[in-house]
Coordinates of C-alpha atoms and ligand atoms in Angstrom, one line a residue:
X1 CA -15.1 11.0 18.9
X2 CA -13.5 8.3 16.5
X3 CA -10.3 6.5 18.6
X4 CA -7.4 5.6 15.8
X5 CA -4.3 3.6 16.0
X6 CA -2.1 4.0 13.4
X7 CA -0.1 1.2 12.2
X8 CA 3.2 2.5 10.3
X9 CA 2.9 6.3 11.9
X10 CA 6.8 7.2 11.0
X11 CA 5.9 6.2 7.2
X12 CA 4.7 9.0 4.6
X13 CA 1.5 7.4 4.5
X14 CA 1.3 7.5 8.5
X15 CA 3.2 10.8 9.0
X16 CA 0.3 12.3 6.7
X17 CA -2.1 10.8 9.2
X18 CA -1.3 12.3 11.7
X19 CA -1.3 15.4 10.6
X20 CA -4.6 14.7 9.6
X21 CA -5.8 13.6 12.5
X22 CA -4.4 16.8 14.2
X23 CA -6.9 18.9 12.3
X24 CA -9.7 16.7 13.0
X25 CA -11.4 17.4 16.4
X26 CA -13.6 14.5 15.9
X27 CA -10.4 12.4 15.5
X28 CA -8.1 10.2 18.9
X29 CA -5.4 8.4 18.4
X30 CA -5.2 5.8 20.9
X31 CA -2.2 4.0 19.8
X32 CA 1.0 4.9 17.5
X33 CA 3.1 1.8 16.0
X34 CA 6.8 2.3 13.7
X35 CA 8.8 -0.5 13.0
X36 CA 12.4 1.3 14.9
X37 CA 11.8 5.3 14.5
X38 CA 11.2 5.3 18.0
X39 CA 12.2 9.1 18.0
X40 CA 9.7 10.2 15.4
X41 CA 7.0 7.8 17.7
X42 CA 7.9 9.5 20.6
X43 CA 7.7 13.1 18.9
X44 CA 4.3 12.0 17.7
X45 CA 2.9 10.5 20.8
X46 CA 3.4 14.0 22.2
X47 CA 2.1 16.1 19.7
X48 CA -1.2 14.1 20.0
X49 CA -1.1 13.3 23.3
X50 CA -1.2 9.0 22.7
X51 CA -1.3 7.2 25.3
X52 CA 0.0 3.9 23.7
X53 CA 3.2 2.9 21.2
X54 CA 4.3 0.0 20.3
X55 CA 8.1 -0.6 18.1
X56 CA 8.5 -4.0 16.1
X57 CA 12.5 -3.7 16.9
X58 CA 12.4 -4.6 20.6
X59 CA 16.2 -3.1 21.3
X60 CA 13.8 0.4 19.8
X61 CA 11.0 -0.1 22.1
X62 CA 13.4 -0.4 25.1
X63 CA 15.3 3.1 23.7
X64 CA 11.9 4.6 23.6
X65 CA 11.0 3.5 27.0
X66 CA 14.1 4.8 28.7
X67 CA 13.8 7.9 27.1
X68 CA 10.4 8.7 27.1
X69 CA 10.8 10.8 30.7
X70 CA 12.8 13.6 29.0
X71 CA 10.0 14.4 26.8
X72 CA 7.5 14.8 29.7
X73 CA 5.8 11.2 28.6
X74 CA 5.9 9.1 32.2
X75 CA 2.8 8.1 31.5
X76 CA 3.6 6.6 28.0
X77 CA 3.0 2.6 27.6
X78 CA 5.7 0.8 25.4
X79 CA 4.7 -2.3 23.6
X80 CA 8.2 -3.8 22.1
X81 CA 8.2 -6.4 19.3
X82 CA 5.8 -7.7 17.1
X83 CA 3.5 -9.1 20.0
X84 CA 3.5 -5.4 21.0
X85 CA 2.6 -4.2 17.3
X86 CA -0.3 -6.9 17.5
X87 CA -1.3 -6.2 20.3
X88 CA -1.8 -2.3 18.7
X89 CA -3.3 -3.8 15.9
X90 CA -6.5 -5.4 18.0
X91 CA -6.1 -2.7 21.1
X92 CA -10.0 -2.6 22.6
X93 CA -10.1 0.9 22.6
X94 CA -9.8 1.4 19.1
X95 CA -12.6 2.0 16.4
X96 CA -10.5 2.0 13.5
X97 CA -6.9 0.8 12.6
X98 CA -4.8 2.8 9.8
X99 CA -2.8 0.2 8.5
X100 CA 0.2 1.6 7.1
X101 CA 3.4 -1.1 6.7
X102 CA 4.4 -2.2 3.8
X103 CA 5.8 -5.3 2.5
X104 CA 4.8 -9.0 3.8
X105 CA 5.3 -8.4 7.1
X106 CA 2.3 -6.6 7.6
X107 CA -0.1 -9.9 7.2
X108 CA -1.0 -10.6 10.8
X109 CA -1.2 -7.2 11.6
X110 CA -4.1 -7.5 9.0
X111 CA -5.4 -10.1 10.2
X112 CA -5.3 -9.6 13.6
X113 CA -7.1 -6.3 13.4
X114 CA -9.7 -7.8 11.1
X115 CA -10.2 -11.2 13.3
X116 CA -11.0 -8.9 16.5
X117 CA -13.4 -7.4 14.4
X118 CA -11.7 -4.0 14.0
X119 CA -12.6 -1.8 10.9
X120 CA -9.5 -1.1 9.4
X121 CA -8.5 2.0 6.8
X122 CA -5.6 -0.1 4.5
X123 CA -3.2 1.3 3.2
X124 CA -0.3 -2.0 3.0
X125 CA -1.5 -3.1 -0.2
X126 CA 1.1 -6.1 -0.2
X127 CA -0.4 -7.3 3.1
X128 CA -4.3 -7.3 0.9
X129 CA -2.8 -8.8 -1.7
X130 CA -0.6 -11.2 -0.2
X131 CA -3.9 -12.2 1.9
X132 CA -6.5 -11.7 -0.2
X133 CA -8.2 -14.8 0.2
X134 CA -8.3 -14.8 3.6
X135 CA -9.6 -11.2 3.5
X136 CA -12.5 -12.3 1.6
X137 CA -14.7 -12.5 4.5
X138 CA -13.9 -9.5 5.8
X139 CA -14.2 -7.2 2.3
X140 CA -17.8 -9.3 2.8
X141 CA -18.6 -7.6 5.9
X142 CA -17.6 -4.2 4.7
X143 CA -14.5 -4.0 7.6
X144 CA -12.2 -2.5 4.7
X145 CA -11.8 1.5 4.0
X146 CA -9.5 1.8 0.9
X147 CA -6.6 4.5 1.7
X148 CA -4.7 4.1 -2.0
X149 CA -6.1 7.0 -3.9
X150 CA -6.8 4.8 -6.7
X151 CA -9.4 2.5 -4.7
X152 CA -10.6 5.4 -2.5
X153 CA -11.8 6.9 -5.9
X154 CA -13.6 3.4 -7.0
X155 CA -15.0 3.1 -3.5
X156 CA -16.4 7.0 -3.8
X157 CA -17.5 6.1 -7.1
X158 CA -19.6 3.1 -5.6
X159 CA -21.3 5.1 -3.2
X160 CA -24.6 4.8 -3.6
X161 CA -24.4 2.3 -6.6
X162 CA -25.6 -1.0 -7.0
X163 CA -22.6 -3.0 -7.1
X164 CA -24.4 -5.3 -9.6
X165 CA -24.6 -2.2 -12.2
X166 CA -20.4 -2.2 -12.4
X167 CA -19.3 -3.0 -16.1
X168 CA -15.4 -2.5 -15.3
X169 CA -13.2 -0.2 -13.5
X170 CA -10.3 1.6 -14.7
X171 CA -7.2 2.4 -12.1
X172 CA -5.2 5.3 -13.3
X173 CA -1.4 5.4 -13.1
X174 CA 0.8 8.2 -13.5
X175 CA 3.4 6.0 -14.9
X176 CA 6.4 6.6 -12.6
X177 CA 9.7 8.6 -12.8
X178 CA 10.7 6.7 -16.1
X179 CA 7.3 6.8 -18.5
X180 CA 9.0 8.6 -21.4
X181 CA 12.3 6.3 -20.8
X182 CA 13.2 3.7 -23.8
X183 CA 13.9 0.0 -22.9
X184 CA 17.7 1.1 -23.0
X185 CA 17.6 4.1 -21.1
X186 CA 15.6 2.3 -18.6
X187 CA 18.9 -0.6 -18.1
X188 CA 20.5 3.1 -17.4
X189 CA 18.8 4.3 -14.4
X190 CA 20.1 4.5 -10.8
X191 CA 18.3 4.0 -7.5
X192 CA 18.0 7.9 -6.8
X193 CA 16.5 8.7 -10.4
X194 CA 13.8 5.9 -9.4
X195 CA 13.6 7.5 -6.3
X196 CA 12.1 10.6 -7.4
X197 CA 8.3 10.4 -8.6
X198 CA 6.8 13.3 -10.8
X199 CA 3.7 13.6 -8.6
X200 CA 3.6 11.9 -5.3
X201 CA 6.2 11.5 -2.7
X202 CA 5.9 8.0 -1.4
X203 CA 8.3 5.6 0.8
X204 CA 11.0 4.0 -0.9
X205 CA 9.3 0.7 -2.1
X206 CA 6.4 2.3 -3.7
X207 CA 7.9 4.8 -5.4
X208 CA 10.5 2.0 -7.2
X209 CA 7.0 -0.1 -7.6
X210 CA 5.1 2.8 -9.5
X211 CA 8.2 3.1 -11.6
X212 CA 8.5 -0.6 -12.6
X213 CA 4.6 -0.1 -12.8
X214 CA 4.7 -2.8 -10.5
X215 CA 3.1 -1.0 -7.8
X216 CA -0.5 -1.0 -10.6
X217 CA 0.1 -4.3 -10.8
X218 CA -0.4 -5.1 -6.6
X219 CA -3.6 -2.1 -6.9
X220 CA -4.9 -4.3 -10.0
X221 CA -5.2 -7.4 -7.2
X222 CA -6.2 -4.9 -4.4
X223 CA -9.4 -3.8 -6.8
X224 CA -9.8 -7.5 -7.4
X225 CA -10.2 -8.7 -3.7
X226 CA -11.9 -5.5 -2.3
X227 CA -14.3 -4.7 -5.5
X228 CA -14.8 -8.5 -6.1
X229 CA -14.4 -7.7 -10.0
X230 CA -12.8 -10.3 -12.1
X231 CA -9.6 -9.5 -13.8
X232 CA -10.9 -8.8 -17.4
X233 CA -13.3 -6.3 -15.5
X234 CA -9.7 -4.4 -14.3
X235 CA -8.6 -1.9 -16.8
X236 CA -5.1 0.1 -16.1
X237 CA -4.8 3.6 -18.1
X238 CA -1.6 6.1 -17.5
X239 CA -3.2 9.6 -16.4
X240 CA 0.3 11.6 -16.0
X241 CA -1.4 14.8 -14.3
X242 CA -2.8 12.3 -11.4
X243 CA -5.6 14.2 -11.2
X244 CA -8.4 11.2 -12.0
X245 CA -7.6 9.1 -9.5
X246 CA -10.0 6.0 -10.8
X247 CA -13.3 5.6 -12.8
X248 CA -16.0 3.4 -12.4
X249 CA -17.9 2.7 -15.8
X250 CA -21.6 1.4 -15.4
X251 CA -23.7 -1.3 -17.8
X252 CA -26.0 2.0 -18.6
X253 CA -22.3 3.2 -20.3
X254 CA -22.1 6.2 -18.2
X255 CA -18.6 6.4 -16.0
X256 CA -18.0 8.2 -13.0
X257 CA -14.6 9.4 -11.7
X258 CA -13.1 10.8 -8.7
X259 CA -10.6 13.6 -9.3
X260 CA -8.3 15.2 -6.5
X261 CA -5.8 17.0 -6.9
X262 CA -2.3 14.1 -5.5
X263 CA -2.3 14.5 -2.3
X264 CA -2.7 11.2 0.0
X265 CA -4.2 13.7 3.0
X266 CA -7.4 13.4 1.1
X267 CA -7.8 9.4 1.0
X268 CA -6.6 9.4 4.2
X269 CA -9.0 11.6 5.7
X270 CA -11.6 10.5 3.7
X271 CA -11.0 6.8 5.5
X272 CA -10.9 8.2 8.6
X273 CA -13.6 10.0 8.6
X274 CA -16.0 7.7 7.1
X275 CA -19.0 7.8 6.0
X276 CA -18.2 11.9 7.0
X277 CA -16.2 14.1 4.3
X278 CA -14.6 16.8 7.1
X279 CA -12.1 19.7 5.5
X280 CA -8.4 17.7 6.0
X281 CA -6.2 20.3 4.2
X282 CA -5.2 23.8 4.9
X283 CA -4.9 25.3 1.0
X284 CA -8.4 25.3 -0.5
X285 CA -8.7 23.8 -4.1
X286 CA -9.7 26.1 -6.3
X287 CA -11.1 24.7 -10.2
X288 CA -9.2 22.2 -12.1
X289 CA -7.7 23.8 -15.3
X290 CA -5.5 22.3 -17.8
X291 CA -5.7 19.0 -20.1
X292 CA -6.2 15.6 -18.5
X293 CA -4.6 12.9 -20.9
X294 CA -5.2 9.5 -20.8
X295 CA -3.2 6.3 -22.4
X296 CA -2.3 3.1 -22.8
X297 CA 0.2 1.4 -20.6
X298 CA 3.2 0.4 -22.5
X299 CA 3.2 -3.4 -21.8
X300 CA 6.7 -3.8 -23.6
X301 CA 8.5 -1.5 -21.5
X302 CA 7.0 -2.1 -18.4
X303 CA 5.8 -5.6 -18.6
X304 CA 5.8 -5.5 -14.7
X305 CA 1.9 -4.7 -14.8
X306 CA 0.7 -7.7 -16.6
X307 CA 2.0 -10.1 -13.8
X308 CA -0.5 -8.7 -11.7
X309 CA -2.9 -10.0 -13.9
X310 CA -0.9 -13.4 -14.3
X311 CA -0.7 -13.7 -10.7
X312 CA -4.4 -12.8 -9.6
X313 CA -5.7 -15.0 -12.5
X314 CA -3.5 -17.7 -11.0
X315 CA -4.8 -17.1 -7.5
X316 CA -4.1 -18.8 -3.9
X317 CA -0.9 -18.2 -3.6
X318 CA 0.1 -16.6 -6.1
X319 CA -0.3 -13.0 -6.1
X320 CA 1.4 -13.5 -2.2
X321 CA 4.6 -15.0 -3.8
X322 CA 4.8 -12.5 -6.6
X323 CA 4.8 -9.8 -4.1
X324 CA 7.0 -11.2 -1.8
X325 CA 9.7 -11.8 -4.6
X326 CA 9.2 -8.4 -5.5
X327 CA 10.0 -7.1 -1.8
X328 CA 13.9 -8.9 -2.7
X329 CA 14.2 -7.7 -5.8
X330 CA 13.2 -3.7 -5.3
X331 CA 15.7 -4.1 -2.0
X332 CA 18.1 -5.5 -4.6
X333 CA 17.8 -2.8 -6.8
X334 CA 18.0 0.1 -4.4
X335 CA 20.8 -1.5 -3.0
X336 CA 22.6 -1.2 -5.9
X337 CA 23.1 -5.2 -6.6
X338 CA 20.9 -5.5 -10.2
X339 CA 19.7 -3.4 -12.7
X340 CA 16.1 -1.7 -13.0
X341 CA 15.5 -3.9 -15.9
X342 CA 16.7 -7.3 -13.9
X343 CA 13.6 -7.0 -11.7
X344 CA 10.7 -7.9 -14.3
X345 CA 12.7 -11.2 -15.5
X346 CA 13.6 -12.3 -11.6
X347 CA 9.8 -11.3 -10.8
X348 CA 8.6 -14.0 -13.7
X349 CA 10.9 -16.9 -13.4
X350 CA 9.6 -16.8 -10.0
X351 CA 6.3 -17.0 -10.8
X352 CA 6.6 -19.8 -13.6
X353 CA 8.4 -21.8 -11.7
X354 CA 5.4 -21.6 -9.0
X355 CA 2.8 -24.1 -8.4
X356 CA 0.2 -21.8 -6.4
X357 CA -1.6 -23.8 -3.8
X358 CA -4.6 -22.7 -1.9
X359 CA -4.4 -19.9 0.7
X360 CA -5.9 -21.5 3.7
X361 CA -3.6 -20.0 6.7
X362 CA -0.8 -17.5 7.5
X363 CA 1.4 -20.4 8.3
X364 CA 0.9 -21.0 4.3
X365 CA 1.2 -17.7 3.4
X366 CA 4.8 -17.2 5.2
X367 CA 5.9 -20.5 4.1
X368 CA 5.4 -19.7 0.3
X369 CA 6.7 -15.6 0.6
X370 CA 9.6 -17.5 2.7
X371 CA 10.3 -20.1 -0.4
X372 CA 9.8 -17.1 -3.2
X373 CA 12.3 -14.4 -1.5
X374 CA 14.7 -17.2 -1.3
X375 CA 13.7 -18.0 -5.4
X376 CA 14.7 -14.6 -5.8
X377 CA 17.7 -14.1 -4.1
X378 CA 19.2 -16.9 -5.5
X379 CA 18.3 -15.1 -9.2
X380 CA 20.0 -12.2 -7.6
X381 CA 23.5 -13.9 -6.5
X382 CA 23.1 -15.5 -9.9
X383 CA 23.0 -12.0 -12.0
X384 CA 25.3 -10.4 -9.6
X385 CA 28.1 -13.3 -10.7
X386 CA 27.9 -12.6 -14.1
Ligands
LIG1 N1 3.2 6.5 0.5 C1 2.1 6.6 -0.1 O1 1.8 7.7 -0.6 C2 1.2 5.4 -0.3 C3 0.1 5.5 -1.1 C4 -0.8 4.4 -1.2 C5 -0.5 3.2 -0.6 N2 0.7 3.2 0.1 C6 1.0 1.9 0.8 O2 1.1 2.1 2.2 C7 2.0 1.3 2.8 C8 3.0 2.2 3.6 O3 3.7 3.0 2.6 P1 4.7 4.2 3.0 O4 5.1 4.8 1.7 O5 4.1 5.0 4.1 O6 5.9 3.3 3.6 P2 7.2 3.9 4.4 O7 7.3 5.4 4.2 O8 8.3 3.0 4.0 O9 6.8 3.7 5.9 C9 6.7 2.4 6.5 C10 6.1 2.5 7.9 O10 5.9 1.2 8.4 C11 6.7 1.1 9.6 N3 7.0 -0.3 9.8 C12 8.0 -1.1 9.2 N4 8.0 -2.3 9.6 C13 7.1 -2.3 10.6 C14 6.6 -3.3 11.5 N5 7.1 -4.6 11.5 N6 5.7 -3.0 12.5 C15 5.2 -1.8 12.5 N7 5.5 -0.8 11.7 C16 6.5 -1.1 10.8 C17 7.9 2.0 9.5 O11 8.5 2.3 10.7 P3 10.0 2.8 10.8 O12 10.0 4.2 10.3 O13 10.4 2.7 12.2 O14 10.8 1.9 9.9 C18 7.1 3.2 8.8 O15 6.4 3.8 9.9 C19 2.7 0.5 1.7 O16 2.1 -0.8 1.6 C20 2.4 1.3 0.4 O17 2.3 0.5 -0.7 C21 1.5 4.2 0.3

């Protein structure tokens, strides 16, 4: 028996856990953590009998533990605030953490699972990114089960492989809810259009992300610091059926890909279960059929992808404040204060008017994501006056 906590279980990453986990015999969860959804935590510590939450929003926790009684849980333990999230993050009975917030603010939930010497299935990309240097060590010691599809597919591909024998890697995109979109018709689009992606349903920040291509430019940093490839070894292609989920080419020229049909239930299981490969859906997948295209990204329309590169090649802090500034400018966006076309240009005069410093604590880190949301807001109030 494996004993989970999942970190972010009210998400569509973690609601897709746990129904995962509630085919899986072999699979416990031990803990359940939600930033204020303390109705859907409370639903879920039912279902799978948990005998542990925890709710960022302390005035949620207390909700949760005043009504946990009606729903037959008197046994239930409420953790409130982010000591009780922590706490989650690095509980003793745990053998793996599914790590599932987005945005900054899931650093030292990172790092706290990976300190206490947790193995941790990541999904909060911004969290690797933003902390990638500190991660390092970790990566090193092999504590770090990919969830995104794209670097569950390299890290499948690398089974078995001499990581030495890598000549590059190729993460595939789908391209987002505007790919065929012109540079006008993308100052067009609204918050719901960006809102709905052709293949995968996603929380709100990712989905605006994978439209900007933004989101490829974060995964093009996540294969950096969990592959330890250099940038010009980090290719990006747009697969629009998102049925190659990566490829890993090798110096003898051969390439190996992972193809799935998009559904985050398999990476997710696939972590979990680790090194096992266990059944985690109900429909059975029958032969692929059809065409599988593959092209270019189109740097001119979505020039969002190539500060990932800028970033990462910058390093230390950089990638952390490019993804911070990004957090304020997708919020922004949804929130109907800029344009989809004002977030590349707040996202670069951020980062060129950024001297990255090395990334030697989490006190750093929040100091610099603190100074670039403030960078960006202040772009923001300056756009929304004109
Ligand atoms: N969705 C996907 O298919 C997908 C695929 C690959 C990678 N990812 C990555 O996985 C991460 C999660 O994405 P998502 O789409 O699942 O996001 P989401 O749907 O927005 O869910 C976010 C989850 O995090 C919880 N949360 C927020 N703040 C928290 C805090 N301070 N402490 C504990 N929990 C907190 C939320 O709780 P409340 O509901 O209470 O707010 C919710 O459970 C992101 O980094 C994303 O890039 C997602």
């Amino acid at each position: 028996m494996k004993n989970v906590v999942i970190l972010g279980s009210t998400g569509s990453v973690g609601v897709q856990a746990v129904e995962v986990v509630k085919r899986s015999p072999g699979l416990r969860v031990v803990g359940l953590a939600a930033g204020s959804n303390w109705q859907r935590v409370l639903e879920q510590a039912k279902l799978l009998d948990v005998p542990k939450i925890a709710l960022w929003d302390a005035q949620a926790a207390q909700d949760a533990d005043r009504n946990k009684a009606y729903m037959g849980l008197e046994y239930l333990e409420v953790l409130p605030g982010q000591a009780g999230v922590e706490a989650l993050a690095c509980d003793p009975g745990a053998d793996l953490v599914l790590h599932a917030v987005p945005g900054f603010r899931g650093v030292r939930l990172l790092l706290k699972s990976l300190e206490n010497g947790k193995r941790l299935a990541l999904a909060g990309k911004e969290a690797l990114v933003s902390a990638g240097e500190l991660v390092r060590p970790f990566v090193e010691k092999h504590l770090i089960l990919p969830v995104d599809s794209e670097h569950s597919a390299i890290f499948q591909c690398l089974q078995g492989e001499d990581p030495e024998a890598v000549d590059y890697i190729t993460l595939t995109a789908s391209g987002g809810a505007f790919r065929d979109l012109s540079r006008h018709e993308l100052s067009q689009v609204t918050p719901t259009q960006a809102l709905n992606h052709p293949t995968w349903r996603m929380g709100r920040k990712i989905t605006v992300d994978s439209a900007t291509l933004f989101n490829k430019a974060l995964e093009v940093m996540e294969a950096h610091y969990l592959f330890g490839l250099p940038y010009d070894k980090i290719q990006v292609v747009i697969h629009r059926e998102s049925i190659v989920h990566s490829m890993v080419t090798f110096r003898d020229g051969s390439t190996k890909a992972q193809l799935a049909p998009p559904d985050m239930r398999l990476p997710i299981a696939y972590a979990l279960h680790f090194p096992e490969r266990k059944p985690s859906v109900p429909e059975s997948i029958g032969p692929f059929m059809g065409t599988l295209t593959f092209e270019p990204p189109d740097l001119e329309r979505f020039p969002c992808l190539s500060l990932g590169y800028e970033a990462g090649r910058l390093g230390g802090t950089a990638p952390c404040v490019l993804s911070a500034a990004d957090e304020i400018a997708v919020e922004a966006f949804l929130a109907g204060e800029i344009k989809f076309t004002d977030i590349y240009p707040i996202l670069k005069a951020v980062l060129d008017s950024y001297r990255p410093k090395p990334a030697d604590s989490v006190e750093m880190l929040e100091q610099e994501a603190r100074w670039a949301a403030s960078q960006a807001r202040e772009l923001i109030n300056t756009l929304t006056r004109r």
